[in-house]
Short mmCIF file of C-alpha atoms in Angstrom, two decimals:
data_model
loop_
_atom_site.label_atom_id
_atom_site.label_comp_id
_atom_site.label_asym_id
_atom_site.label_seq_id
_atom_site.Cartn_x
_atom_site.Cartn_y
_atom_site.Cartn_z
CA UNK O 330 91.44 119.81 125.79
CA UNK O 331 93.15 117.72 123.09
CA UNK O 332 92.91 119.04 119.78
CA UNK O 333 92.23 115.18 118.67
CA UNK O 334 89.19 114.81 121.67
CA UNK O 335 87.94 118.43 120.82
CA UNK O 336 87.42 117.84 116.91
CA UNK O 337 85.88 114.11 117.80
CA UNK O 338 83.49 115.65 119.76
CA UNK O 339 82.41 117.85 117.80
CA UNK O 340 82.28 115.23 114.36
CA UNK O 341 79.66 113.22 117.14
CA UNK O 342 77.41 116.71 116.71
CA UNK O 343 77.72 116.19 113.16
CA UNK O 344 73.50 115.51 112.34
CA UNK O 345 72.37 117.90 114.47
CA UNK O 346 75.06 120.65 113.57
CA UNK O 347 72.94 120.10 110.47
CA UNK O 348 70.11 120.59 111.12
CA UNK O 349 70.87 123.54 112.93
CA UNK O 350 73.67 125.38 110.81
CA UNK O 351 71.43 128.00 109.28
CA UNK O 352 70.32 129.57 112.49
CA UNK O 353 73.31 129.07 114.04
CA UNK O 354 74.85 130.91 111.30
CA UNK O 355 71.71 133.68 111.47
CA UNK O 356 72.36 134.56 115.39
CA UNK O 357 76.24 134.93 115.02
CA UNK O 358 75.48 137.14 112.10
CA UNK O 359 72.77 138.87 114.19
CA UNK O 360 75.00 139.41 116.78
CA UNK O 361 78.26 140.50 114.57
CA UNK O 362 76.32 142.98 113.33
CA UNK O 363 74.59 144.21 116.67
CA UNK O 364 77.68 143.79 118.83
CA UNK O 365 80.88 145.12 116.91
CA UNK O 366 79.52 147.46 114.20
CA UNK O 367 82.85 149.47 114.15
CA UNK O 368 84.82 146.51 113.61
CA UNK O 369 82.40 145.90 110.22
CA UNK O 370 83.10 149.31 109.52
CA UNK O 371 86.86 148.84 109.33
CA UNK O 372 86.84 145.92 107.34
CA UNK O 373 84.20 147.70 105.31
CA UNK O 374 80.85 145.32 105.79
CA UNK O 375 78.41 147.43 107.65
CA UNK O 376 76.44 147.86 105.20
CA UNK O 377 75.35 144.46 104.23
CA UNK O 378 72.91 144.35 101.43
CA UNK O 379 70.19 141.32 102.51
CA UNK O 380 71.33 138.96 99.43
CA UNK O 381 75.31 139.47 100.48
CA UNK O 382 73.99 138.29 104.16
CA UNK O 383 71.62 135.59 103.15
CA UNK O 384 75.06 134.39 101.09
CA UNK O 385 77.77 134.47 104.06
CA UNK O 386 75.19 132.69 106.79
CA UNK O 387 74.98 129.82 103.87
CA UNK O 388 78.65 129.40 103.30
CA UNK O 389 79.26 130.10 107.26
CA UNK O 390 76.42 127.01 107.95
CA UNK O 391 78.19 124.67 105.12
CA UNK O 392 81.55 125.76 107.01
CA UNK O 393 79.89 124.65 110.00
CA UNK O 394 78.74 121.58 108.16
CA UNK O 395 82.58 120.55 107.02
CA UNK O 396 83.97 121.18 110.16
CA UNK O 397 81.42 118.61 111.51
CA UNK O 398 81.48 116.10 109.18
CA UNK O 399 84.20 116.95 106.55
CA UNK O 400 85.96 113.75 105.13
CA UNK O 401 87.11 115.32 101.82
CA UNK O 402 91.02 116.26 101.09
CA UNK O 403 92.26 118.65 103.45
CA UNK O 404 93.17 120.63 100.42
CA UNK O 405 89.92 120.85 99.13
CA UNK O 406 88.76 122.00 102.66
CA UNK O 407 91.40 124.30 102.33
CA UNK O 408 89.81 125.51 99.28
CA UNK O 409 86.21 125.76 101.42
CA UNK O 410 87.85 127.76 104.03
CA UNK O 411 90.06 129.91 101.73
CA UNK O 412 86.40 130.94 100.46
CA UNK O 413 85.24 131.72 103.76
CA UNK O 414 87.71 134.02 104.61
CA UNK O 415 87.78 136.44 101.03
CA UNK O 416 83.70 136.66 101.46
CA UNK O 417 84.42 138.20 105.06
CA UNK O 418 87.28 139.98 103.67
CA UNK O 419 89.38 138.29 106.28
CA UNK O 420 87.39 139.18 109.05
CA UNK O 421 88.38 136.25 110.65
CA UNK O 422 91.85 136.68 110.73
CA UNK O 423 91.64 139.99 111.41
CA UNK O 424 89.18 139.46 114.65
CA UNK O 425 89.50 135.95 115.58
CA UNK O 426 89.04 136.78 119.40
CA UNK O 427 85.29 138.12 118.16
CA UNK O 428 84.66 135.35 116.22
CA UNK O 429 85.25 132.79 118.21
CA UNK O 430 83.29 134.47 120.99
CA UNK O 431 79.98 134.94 118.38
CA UNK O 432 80.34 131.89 117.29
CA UNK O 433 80.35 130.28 120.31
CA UNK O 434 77.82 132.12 121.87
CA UNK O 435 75.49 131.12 119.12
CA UNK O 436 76.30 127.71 119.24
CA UNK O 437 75.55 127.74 123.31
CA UNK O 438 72.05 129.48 122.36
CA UNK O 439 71.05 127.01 120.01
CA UNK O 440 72.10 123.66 121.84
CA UNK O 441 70.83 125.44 125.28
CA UNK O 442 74.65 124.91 126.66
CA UNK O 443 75.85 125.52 130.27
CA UNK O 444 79.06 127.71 129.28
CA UNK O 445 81.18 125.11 131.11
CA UNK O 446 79.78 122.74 128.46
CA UNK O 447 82.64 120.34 127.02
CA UNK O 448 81.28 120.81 123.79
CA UNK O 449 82.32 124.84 123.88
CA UNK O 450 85.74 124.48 125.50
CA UNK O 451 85.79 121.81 121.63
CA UNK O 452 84.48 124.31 119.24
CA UNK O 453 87.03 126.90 120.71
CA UNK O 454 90.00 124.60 120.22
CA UNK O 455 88.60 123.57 116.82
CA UNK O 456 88.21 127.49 116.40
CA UNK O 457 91.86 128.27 117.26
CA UNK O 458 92.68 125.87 114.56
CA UNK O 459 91.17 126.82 112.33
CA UNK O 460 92.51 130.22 112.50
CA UNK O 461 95.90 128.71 112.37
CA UNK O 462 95.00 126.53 109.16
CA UNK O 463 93.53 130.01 107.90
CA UNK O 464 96.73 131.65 108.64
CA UNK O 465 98.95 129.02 106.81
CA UNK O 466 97.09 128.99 103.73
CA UNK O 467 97.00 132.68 102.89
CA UNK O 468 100.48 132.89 102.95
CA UNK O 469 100.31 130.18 100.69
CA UNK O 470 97.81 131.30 98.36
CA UNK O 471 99.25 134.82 97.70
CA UNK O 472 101.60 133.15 96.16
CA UNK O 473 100.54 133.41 92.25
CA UNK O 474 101.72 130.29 91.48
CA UNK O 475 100.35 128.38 94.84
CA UNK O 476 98.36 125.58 92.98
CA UNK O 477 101.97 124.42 91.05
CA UNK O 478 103.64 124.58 94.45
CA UNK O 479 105.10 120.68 95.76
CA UNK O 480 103.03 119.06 98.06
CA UNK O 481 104.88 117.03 100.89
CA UNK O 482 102.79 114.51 103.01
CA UNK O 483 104.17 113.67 106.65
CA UNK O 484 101.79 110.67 108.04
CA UNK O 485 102.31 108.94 111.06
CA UNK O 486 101.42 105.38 111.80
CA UNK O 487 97.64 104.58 110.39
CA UNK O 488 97.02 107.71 109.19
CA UNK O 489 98.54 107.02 105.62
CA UNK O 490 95.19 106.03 104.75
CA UNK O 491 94.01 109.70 105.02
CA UNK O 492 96.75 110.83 103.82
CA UNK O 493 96.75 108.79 100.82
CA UNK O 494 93.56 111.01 99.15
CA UNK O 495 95.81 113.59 99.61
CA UNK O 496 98.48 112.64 97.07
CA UNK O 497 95.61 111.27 95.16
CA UNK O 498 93.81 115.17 95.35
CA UNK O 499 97.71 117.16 94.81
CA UNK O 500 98.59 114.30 92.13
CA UNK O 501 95.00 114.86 89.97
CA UNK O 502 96.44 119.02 89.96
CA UNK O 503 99.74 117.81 88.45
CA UNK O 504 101.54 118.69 91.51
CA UNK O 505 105.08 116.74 92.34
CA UNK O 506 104.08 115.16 95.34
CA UNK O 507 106.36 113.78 98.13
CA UNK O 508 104.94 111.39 100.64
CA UNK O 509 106.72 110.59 103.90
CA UNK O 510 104.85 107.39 105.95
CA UNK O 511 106.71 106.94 109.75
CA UNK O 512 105.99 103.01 110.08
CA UNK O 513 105.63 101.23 113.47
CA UNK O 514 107.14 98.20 111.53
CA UNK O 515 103.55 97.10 110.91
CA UNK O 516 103.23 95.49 107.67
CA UNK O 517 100.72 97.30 105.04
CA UNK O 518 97.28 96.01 104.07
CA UNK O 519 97.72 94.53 100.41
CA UNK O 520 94.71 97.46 99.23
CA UNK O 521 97.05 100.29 100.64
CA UNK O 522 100.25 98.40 99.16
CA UNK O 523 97.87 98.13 95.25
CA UNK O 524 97.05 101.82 96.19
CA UNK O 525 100.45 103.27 96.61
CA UNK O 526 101.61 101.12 93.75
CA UNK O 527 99.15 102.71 91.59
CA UNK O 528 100.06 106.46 93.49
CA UNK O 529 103.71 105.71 92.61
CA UNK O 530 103.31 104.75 88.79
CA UNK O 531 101.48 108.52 88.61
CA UNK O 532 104.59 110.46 90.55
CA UNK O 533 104.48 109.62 93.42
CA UNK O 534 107.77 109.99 95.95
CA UNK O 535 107.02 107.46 98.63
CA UNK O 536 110.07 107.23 101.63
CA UNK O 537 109.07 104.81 104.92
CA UNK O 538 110.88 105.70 107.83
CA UNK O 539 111.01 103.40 111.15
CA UNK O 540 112.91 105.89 113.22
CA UNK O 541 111.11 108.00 115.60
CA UNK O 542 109.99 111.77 114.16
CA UNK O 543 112.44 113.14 116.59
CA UNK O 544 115.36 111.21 115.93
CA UNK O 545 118.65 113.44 114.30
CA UNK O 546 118.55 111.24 111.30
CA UNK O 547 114.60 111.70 110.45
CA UNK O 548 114.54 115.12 111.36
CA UNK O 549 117.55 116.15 108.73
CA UNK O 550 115.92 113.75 106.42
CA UNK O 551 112.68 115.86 106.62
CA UNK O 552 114.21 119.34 106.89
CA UNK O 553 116.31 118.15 103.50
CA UNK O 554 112.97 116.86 101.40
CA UNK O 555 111.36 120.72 102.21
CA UNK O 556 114.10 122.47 101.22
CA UNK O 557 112.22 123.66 98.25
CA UNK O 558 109.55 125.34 100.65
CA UNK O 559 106.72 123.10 99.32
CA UNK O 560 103.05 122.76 101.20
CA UNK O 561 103.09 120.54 104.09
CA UNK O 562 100.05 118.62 105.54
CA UNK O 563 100.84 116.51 108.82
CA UNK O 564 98.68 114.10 110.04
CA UNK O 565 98.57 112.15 113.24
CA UNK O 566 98.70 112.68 116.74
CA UNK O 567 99.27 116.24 118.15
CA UNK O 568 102.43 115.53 119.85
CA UNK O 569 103.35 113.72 116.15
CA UNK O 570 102.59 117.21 114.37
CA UNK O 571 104.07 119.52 117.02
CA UNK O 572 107.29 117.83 116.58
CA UNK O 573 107.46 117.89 112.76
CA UNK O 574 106.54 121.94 112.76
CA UNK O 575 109.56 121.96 115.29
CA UNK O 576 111.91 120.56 112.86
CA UNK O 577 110.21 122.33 109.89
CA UNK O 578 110.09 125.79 111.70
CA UNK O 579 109.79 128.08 110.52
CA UNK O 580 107.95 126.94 107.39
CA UNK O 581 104.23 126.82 107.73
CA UNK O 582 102.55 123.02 108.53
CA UNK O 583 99.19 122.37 107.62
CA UNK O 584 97.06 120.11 109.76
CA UNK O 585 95.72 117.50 107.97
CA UNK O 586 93.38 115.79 106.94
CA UNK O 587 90.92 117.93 109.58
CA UNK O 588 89.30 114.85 110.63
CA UNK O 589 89.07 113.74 113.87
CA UNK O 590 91.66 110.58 115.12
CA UNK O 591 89.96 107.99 117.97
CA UNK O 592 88.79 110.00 121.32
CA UNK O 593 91.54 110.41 123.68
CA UNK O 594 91.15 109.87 127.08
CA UNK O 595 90.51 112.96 129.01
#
């Protein structure tokens, strides 16, 4: 499944995700704890005291929650996972295999799934990407100075509109912000034009390209604007993003914004 058709489905669970977050959150630690005690042990969290455990099922169910309906900055979800994974001391990224299975098993439990459900094959793609995101961003924020770092923006098509809160979010923290928009020749709406105007007068580096992501000429113009290693979000279509971490590799790129594009067809 499409990583694009995966995350919309799962936004369209967004209410009842909810509504249903907590126990959700309850059963996979139930079943963490029941299921892979020496793995706890390792990572040091068998012995849960009950006010440590009431507080990771409410940050796992408000994970839950922004995964679901998160419209927010990437960054600042960034910020929400990055939280996630020091109160589990990492335990995702050091088990992401069990995870993903708990997770999903609790999820089939509480929505009374077949396990050939569509909406599980979505949560584990969603899952696998956010281990990735996970990934990227601790190597970025072991860095002391990671909240100075640049911030380059790589949006195709539409999706400058998301992409736009980002620059607003990294310019707000002072960063020096870079913003790359691939254009399908479509002229701008005169709000996004006022917006970027505005963006621009605060910092902003804005560069329109018309050539194709994987043209010579657009790939050495992005591999020479991240020669100072800064964070990269990407946003558009998978086949967009895989072809900017191709001529990026190997520095990290960050999905973003995590929000869902229109269904694909399956």
């Amino acid at each position: 499944m499409h990583f694009d058709q995966a995350l919309h489905l799962l936004q369209k669970m967004g209410p009842e995700v909810d509504k249903r977050g907590f126990r959700i959150a309850s059963r996979f630690y139930d079943q963490l704890e029941k299921n892979h005690s020496r793995q706890l042990e390792q990572m040091g969290q068998q012995d849960m005291r009950l006010q440590n455990r009431e507080l990771r099922i409410l940050r796992l169910s408000r994970l839950l929650h922004h995964v679901t309906n998160q419209q927010e900055p990437s960054e600042l979800f960034k910020l929400i996972l990055l939280e996630e994974i020091n109160q589990t001391k990492s335990f995702i990224l050091s088990y992401p295999e069990i995870v993903s299975e708990e997770i999903l098993l609790a999820v089939q439990w509480e929505f009374e799934l077949e396990a050939t459900d569509p909406l599980l094959e979505a949560w584990s793609v969603v899952h696998h990407q956010l281990v990735d995101t996970c990934r990227h961003f601790c190597k970025y924020s072991s860095n002391a100075n990671w909240r100075q770092l640049e911030v380059l923006l790589i949006a195709e098509t539409h999706h400058l509109g998301a992409v736009i809160d980002e620059a607003r979010y990294a310019l707000t923290n002072h960063r020096k912000t870079t913003l790359v928009h691939f254009n399908d020749m479509k002229v701008l709406s005169s709000k996004l034009m006022m917006t970027l105007e505005g963006l621009i007068q605060k910092g902003l580096v804005f560069h329109t390209m018309h050539q194709n992501s994987t043209d010579e000429g657009a790939a050495e113009f992005l591999e020479m604007i991240a020669s100072d290693d800064p964070i990269v979000f990407v946003s558009g279509s998978s086949r967009f993003i895989a072809d900017v971490q191709r001529t990026l590799e190997p520095l990290p790129v960050i999905f973003g914004p995590f929000v869902a594009d229109n269904a694909l067809p399956s």
